[in-house]
Tab-separated table of C-alpha atoms and ligand atoms in Angstrom:
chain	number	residue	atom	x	y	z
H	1	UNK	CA	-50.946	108.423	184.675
H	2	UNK	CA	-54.064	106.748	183.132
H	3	UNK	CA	-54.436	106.547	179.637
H	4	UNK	CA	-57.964	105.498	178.377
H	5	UNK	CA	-58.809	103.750	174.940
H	6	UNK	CA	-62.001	104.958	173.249
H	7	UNK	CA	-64.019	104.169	169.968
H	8	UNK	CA	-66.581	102.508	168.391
H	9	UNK	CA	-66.825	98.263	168.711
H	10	UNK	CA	-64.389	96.593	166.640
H	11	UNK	CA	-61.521	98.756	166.080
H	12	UNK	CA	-58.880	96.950	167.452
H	13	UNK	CA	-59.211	98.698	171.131
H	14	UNK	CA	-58.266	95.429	172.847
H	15	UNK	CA	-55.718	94.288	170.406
H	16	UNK	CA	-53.648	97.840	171.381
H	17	UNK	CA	-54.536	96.916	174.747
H	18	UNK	CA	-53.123	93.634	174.874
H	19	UNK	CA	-49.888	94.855	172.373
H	20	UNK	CA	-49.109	97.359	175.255
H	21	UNK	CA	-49.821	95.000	178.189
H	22	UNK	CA	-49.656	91.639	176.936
H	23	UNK	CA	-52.311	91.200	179.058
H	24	UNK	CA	-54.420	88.464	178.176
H	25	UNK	CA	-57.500	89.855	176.880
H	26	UNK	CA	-60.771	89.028	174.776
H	27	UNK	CA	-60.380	90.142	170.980
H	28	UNK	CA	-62.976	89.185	168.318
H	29	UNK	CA	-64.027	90.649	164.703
H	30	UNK	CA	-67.453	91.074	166.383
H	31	UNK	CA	-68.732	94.188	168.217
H	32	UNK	CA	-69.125	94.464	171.764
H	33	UNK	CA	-66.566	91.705	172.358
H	34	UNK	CA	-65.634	93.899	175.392
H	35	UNK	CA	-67.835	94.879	177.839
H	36	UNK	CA	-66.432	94.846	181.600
H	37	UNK	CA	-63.122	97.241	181.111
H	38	UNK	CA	-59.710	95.757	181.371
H	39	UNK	CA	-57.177	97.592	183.297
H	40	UNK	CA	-53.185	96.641	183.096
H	41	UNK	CA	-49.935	98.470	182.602
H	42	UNK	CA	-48.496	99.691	179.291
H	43	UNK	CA	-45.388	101.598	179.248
H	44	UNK	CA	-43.830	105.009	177.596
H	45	UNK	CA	-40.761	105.040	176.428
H	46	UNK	CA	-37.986	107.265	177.453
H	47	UNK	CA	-34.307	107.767	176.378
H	48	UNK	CA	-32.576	106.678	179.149
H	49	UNK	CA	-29.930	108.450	181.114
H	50	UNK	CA	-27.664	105.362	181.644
H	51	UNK	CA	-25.616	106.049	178.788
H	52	UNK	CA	-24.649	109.856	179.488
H	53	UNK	CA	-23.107	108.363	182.787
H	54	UNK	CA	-21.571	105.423	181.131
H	55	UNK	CA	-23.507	102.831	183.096
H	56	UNK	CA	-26.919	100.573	183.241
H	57	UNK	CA	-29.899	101.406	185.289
H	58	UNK	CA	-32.041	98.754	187.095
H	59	UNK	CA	-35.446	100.054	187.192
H	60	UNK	CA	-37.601	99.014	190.160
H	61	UNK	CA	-40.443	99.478	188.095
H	62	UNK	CA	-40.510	98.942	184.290
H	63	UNK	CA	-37.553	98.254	182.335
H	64	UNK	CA	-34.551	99.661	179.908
H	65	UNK	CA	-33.273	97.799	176.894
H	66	UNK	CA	-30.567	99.154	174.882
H	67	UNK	CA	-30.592	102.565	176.923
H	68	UNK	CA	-34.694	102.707	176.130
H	69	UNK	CA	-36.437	103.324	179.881
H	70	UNK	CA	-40.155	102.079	179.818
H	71	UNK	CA	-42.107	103.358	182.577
H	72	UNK	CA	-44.807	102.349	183.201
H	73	UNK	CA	-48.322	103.873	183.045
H	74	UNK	CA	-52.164	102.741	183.528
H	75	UNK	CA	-53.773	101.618	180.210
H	76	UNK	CA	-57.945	101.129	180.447
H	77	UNK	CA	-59.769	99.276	177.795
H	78	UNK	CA	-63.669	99.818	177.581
H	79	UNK	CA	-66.050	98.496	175.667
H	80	UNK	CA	-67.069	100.017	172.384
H	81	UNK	CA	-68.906	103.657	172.085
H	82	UNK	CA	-71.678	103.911	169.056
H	83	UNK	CA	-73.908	107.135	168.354
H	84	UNK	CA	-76.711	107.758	170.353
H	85	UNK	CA	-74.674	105.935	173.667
H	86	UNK	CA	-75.527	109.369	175.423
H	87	UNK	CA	-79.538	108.353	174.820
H	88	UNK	CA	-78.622	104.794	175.814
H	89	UNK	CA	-77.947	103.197	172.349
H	90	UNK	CA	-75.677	100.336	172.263
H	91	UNK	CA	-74.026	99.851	175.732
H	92	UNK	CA	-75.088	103.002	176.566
H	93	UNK	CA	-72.176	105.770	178.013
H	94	UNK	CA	-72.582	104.537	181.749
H	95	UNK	CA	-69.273	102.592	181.337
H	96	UNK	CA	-67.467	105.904	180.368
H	97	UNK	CA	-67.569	106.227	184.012
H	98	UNK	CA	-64.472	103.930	184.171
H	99	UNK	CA	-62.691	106.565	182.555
H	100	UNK	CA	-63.607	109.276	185.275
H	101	UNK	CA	-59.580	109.160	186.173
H	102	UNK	CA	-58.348	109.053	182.697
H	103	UNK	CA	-55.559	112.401	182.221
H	104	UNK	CA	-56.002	111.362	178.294
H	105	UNK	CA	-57.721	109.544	175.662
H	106	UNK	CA	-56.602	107.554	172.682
H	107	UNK	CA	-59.228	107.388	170.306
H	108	UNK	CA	-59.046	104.417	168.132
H	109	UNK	CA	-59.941	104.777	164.635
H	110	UNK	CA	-60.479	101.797	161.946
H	111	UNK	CA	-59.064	103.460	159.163
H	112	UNK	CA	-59.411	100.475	157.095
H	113	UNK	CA	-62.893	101.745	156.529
H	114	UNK	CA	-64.651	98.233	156.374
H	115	UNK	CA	-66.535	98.767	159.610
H	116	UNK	CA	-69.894	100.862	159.831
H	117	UNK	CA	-70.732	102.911	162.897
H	118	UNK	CA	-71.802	100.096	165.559
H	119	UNK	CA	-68.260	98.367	164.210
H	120	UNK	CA	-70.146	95.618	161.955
H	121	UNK	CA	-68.726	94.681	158.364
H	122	UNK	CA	-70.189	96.450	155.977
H	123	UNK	CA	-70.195	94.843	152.090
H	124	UNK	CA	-67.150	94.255	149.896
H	125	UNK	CA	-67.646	97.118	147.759
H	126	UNK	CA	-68.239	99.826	150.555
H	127	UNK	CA	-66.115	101.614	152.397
H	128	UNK	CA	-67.137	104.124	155.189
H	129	UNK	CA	-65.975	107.467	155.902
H	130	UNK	CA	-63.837	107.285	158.922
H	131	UNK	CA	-63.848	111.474	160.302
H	132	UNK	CA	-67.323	110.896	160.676
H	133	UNK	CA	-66.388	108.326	163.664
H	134	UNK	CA	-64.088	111.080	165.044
H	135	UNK	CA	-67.010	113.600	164.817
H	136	UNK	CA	-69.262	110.900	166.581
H	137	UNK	CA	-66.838	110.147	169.372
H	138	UNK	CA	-66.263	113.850	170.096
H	139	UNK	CA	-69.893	114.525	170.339
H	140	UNK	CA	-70.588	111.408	172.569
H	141	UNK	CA	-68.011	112.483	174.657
H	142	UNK	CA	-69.374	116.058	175.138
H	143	UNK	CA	-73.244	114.389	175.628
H	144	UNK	CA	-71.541	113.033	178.224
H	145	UNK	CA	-69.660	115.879	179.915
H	146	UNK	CA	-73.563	117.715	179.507
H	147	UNK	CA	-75.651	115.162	181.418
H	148	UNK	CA	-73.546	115.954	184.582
H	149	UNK	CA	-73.117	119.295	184.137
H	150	UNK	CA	-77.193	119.281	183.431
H	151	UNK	CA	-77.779	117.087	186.750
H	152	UNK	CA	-76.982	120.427	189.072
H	153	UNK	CA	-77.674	122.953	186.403
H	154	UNK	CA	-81.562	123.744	187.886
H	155	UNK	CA	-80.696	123.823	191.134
H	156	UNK	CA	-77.886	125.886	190.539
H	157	UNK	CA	-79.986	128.545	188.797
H	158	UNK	CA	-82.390	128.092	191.907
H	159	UNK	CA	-79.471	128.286	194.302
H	160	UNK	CA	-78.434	131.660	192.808
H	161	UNK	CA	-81.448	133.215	192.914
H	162	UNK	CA	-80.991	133.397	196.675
H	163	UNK	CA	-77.875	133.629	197.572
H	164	UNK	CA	-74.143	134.320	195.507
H	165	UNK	CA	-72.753	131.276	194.341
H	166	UNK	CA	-69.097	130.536	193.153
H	167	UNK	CA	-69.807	128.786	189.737
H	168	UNK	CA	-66.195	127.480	188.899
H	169	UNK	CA	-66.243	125.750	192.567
H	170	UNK	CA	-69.435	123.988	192.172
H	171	UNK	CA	-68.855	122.862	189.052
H	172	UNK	CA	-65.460	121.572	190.231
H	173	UNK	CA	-67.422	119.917	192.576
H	174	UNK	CA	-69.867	118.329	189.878
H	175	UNK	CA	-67.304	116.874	188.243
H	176	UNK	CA	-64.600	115.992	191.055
H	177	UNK	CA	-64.236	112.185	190.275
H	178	UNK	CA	-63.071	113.429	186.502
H	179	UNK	CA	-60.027	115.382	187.869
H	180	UNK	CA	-61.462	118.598	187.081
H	181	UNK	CA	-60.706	121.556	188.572
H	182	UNK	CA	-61.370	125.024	189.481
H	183	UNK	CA	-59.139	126.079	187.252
H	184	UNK	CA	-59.400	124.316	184.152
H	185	UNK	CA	-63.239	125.478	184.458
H	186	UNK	CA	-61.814	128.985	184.957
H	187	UNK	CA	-59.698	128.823	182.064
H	188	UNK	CA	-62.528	127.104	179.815
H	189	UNK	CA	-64.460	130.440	180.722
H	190	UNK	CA	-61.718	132.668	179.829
H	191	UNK	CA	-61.032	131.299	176.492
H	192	UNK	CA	-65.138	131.114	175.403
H	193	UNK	CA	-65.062	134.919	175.893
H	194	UNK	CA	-68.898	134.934	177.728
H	195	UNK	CA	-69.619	138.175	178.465
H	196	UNK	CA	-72.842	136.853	180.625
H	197	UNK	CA	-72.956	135.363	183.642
H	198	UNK	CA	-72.901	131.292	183.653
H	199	UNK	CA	-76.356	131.647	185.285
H	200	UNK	CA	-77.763	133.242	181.601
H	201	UNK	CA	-76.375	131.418	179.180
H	202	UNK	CA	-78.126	129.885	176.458
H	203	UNK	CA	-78.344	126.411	176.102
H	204	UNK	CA	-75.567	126.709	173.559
H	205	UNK	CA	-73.268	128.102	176.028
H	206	UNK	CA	-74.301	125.720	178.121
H	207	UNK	CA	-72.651	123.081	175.625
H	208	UNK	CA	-69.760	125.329	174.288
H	209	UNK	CA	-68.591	125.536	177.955
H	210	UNK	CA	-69.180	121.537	178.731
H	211	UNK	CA	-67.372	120.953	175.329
H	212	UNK	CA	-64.558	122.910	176.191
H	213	UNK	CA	-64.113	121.593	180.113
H	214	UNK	CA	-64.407	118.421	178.435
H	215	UNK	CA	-61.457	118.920	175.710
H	216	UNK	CA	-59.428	120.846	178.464
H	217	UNK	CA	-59.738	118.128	180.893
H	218	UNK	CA	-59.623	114.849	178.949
H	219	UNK	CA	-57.905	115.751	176.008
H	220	UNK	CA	-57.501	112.904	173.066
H	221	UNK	CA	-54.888	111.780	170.333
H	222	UNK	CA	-55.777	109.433	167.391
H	223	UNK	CA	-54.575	106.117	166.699
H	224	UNK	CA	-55.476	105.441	163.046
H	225	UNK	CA	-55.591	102.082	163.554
H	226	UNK	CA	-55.575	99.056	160.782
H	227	UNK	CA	-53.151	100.682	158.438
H	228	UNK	CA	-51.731	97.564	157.622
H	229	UNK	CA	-54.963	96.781	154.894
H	230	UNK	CA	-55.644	98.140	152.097
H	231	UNK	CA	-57.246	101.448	152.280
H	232	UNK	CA	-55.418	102.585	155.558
H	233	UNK	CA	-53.169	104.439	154.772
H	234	UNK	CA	-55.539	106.562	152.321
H	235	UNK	CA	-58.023	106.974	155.160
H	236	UNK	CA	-55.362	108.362	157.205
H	237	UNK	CA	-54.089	110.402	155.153
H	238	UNK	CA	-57.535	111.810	154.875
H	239	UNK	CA	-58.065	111.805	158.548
H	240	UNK	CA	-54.938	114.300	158.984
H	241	UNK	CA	-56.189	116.463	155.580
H	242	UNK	CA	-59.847	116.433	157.522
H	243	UNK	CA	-58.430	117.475	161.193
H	244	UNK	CA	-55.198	119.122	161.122
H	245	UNK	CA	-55.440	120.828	164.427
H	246	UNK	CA	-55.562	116.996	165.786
H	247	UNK	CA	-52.735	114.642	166.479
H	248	UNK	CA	-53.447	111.473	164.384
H	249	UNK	CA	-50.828	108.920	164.563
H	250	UNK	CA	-50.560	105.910	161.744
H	251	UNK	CA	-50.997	102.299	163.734
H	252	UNK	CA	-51.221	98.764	163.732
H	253	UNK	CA	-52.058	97.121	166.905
H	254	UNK	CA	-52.486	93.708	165.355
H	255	UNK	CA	-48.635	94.312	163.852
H	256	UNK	CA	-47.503	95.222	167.065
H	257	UNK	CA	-48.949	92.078	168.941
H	258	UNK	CA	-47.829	89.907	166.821
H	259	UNK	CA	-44.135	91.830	167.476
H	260	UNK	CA	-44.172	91.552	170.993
H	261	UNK	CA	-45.559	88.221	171.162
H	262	UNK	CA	-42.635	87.000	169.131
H	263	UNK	CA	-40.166	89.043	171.076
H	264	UNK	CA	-41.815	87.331	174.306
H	265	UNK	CA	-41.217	84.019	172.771
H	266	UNK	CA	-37.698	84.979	172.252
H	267	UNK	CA	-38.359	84.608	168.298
H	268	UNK	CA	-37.273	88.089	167.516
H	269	UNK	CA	-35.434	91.397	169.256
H	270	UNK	CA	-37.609	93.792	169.016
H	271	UNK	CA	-37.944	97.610	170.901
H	272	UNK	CA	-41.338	98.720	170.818
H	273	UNK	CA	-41.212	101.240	168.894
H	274	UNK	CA	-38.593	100.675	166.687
H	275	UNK	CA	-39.014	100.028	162.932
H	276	UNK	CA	-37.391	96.841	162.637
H	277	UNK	CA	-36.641	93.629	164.047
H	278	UNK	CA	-34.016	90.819	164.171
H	279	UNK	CA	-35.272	87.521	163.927
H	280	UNK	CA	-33.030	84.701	166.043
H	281	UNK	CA	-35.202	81.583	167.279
H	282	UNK	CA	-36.257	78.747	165.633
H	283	UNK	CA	-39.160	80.145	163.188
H	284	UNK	CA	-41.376	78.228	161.292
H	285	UNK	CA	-41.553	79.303	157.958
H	286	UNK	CA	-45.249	80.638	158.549
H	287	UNK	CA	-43.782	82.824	161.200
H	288	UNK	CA	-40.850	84.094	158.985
H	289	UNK	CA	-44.011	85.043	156.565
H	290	UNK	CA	-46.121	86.792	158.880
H	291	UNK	CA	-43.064	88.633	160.485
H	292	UNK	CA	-41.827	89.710	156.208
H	293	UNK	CA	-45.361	90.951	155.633
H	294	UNK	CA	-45.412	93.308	158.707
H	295	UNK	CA	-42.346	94.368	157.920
H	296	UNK	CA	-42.992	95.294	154.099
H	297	UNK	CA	-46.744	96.440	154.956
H	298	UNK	CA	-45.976	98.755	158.424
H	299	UNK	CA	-42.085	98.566	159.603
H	300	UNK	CA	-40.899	99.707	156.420
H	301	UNK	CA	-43.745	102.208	155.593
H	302	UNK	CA	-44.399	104.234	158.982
H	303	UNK	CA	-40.946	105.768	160.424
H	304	UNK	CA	-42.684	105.266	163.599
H	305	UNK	CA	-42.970	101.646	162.773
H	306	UNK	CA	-46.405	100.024	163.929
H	307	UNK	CA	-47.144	103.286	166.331
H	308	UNK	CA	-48.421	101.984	169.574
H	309	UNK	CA	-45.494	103.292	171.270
H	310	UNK	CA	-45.636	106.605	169.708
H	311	UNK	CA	-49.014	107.020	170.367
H	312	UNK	CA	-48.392	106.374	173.740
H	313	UNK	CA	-45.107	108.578	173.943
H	314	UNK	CA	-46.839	111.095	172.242
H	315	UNK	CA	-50.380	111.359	174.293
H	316	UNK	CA	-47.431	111.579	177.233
H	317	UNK	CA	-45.311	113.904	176.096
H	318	UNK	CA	-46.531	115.607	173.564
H	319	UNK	CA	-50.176	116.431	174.084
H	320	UNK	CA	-50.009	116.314	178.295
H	321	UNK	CA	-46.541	118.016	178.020
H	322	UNK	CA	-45.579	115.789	180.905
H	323	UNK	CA	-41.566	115.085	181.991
H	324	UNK	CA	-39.973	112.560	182.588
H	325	UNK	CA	-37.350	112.786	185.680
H	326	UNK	CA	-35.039	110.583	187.132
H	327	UNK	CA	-34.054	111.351	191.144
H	328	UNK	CA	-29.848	110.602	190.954
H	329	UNK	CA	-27.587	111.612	193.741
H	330	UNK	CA	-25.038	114.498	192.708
H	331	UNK	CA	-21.831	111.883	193.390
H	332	UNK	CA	-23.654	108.815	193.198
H	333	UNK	CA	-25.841	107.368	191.059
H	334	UNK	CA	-27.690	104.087	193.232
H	335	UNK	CA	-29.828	104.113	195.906
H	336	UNK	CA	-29.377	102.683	198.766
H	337	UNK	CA	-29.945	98.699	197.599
H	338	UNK	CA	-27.152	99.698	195.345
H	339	UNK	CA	-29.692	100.240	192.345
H	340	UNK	CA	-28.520	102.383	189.612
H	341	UNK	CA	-31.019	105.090	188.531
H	342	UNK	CA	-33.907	102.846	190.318
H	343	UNK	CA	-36.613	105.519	189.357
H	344	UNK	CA	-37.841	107.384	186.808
H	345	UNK	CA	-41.379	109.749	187.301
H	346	UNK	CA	-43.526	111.051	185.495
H	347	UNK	CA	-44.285	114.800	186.420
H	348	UNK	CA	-46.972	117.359	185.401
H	349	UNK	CA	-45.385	120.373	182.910
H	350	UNK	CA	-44.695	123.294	184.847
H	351	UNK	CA	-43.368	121.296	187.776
H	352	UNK	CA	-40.817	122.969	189.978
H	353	UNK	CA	-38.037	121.534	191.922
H	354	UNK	CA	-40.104	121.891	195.081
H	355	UNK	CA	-42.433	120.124	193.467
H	356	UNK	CA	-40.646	117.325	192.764
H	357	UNK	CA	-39.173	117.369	196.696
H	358	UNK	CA	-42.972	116.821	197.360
H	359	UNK	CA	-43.883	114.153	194.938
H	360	UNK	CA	-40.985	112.522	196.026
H	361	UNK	CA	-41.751	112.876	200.280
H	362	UNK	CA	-43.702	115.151	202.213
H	363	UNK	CA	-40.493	115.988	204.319
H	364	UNK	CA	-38.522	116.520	200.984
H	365	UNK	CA	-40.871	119.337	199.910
H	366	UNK	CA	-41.477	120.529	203.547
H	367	UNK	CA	-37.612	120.541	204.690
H	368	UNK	CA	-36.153	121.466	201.030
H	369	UNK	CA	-32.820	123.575	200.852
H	370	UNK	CA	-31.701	123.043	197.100
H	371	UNK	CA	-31.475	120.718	194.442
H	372	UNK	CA	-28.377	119.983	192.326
H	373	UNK	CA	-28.165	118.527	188.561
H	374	UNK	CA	-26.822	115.471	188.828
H	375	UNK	CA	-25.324	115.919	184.955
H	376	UNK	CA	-23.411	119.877	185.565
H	377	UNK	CA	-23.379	119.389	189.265
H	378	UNK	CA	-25.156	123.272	189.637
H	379	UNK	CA	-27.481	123.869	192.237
H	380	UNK	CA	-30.876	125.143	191.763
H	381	UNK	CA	-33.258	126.674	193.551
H	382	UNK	CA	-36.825	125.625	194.368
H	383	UNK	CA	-38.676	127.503	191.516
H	384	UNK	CA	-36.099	125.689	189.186
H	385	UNK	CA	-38.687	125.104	186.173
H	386	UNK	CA	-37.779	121.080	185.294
H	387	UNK	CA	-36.813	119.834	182.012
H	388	UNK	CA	-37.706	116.739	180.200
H	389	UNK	CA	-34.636	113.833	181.283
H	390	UNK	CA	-33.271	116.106	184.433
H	391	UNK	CA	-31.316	114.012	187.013
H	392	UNK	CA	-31.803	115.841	190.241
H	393	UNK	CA	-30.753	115.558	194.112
H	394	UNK	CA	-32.903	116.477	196.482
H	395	UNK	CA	-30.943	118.057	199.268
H	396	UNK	CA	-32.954	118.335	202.145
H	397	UNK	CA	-32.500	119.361	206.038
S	1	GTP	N1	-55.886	94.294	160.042
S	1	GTP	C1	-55.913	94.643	161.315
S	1	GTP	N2	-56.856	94.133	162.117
S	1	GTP	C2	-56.855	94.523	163.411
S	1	GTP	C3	-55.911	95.437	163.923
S	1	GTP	N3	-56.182	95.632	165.233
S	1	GTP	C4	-57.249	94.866	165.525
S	1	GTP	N4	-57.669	94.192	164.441
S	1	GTP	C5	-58.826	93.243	164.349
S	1	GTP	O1	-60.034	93.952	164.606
S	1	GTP	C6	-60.982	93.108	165.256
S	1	GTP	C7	-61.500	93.777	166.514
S	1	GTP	O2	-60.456	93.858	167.457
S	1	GTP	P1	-60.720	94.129	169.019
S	1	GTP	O3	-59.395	94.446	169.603
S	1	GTP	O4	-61.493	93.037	169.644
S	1	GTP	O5	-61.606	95.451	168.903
S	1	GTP	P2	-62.325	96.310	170.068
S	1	GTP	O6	-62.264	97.716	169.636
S	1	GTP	O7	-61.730	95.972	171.388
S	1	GTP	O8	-63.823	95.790	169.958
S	1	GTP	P3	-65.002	95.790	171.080
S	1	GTP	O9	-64.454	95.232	172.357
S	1	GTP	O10	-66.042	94.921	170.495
S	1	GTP	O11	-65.440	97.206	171.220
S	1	GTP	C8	-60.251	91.799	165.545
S	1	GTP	O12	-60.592	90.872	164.538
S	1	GTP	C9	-58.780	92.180	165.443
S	1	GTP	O13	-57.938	91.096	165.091
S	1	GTP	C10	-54.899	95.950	163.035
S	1	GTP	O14	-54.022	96.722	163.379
S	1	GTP	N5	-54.969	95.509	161.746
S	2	MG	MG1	-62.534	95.160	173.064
């Protein structure tokens, strides 16, 4: 799983990064503070199924605190996108390639509005209208998804003049380092209703489609980010009047760094995630400040407190539809190391149990009799459609 951060310089894209991470990365009110990507590991969060069994896991990978699994997932941090990157403006788009492997974006909005389009501060008494850099992004984004599609368009056209050619497979191929395939394009197709074939479409169908293979295949949630000043929570609530088909979650990476760092420095508890905190080290009273203002300014505002976790839960779980499942023996809960509940994976909606067999071994999928619910005990069988939190044994011959 590889989550990618997008938007324009300056909105806080490496201050999310580093709140997920804590890796140690460059941040700076300036744009293009970024510009090789960073790449670390950020987690989602998942309610663990420790407690329903009355014990505590030990994760091999990740964490759990108070019955909260994290699990861990790819984060990428580029550097910033400005309009016109698709004709080489700013850094250009040629870094987007990082991103080929991203499964979803996180666009990151400033919604405190004091930034202007190439993320420098604009004067005191303006204040910019932030949907205009979600309609920027999406269009960069598209530009983007064109220029490939455009580099085998010609000889496409010339290819079919001569002989039949399978359009959904060669664009597949066009675009096989995004993790596109045949039948996302097939789908795209399908829902843009073309009655011609791909070979006469107008140039406008020739961006509808790229638009849409681009939405299907690297599909993106908002982070409104910044809603800790002034006018951020009035530009988000605009941004959700302005796009309501969109998912646009309230945020405040800076809060949430500032959280984690003092939970690292074993100032505070603190669950990402959570809207509150206990404080319990020795804090200085300019710590005890900074920590009441977050509170009164994000914790106690947002139910979803400063909403980098939800953001990241949410481009998981919600958007991708993915499931999280946790491999537990029918009679026994630890592996073999005498682990408790040592894994948890993240699986692709619609995944079977035979599916899962094979993610978890070849020989598992291959030599699969049934599986059994670790919770009820029932068996299933193969085609056994799993649910978000199933504990499942494998049983194999
Ligand atoms: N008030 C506030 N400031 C923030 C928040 N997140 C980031 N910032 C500030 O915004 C500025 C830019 O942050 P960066 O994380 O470097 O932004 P970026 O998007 O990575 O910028 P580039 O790498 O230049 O594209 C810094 O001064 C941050 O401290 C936030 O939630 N609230
Ligand atoms: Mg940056």
């Amino acid at each position: 799983m590889l989550i990618g951060l997008v938007g324009k310089p300056s909105v806080g894209k490496s201050t999310f990064f580093k709140a997920a991470t804590l890796a140690e990365v460059e941040i700076a009110s300036y744009p293009f503070t970024t510009i090789k990507p960073n790449h670390g590991v950020g987690y989602v969060k998942v309610d663990c199924i420790d407690k329903e069994f009355n014990t505590q896991c030990n994760p091999n990978h990740g964490f759990c605190i108070n019955h909260n699994r994290f699990v861990p997932i790819d984060i990428l941090d580029v550097a910033g996108l400005v309009p016109g990157a698709s004709e080489g403006k700013g850094l250009g788009n040629q870094f987007l390639d990082d991103l080929r492997e991203a499964d979803v974006f996180v666009h990151i909005v400033d919604a405190s509005g004091t930034t202007d389009e190439e993320g420098k501060e604009l004067p005191e008494d303006e204040n910019r209208d932030v949907s205009k850099d979600v309609e920027f992004l999406e269009n960069e984004l598209n530009a983007w998804y064109y220029n490939i599609f455009m580099k085998v368009w010609k000889s496409f056209v010339r290819k079919s003049e001569i002989e039949d050619v399978n359009f959904p497979k060669a664009v597949a191929k066009q675009f096989s380092g995004l993790k596109v395939d045949e039948d996302q394009i097939k789908d795209v197709i399908r829902k843009l209703g073309f009655k011609e074939k791909p070979i006469q479409w107008s140039e406008s169908q020739v961006k509808e489609f790229t638009s849409g293979l681009r939405h299907e295949s690297k599909p993106m949630i908002i982070a409104a980010n910044k809603i800790d000043t002034d006018r951020g929570r009035e530009n988000y609530e605009k941004l959700k009047e302005k796009f309501p088909e969109m998912i646009i979650i309230p945020c405040s990476a800076d809060s949430e760094l500032a959280l984690r760092e003092a939970a690292k420095a074993n100032l505070i508890d603190y669950i990402p995630g959570e809207n509150n905190f206990e404080e319990k080290g020795n804090l200085s009273e300019a710590q005890k400040n900074a920590l009441a203002k977050i509170k009164r300014n994000v914790l106690d505002v947002f139910p979803e407190g400063t909403g980098v976790q939800a953001v990241l839960n949410k481009a998981v779980f919600e958007l991708l539809g993915y499931l999280a499942i946790f491999p537990a023996g029918a009679t026994k809960l630890k592996d073999s190391k005498g682990r408790t509940l040592p894994d948890c994976f993240l699986l692709p909606p619609g995944s079977t149990a035979l599916d899962f067999a094979y993610f978890l071994h070849t020989d598992f999928g291959k030599n699969f009799i049934r599986a059994i619910d670790a919770r009820s005990k029932k068996t299933l069988g193969k085609d056994y459609k799993l649910k978000n939190r199933d504990a499942l044994e494998i049983v194999s011959r």
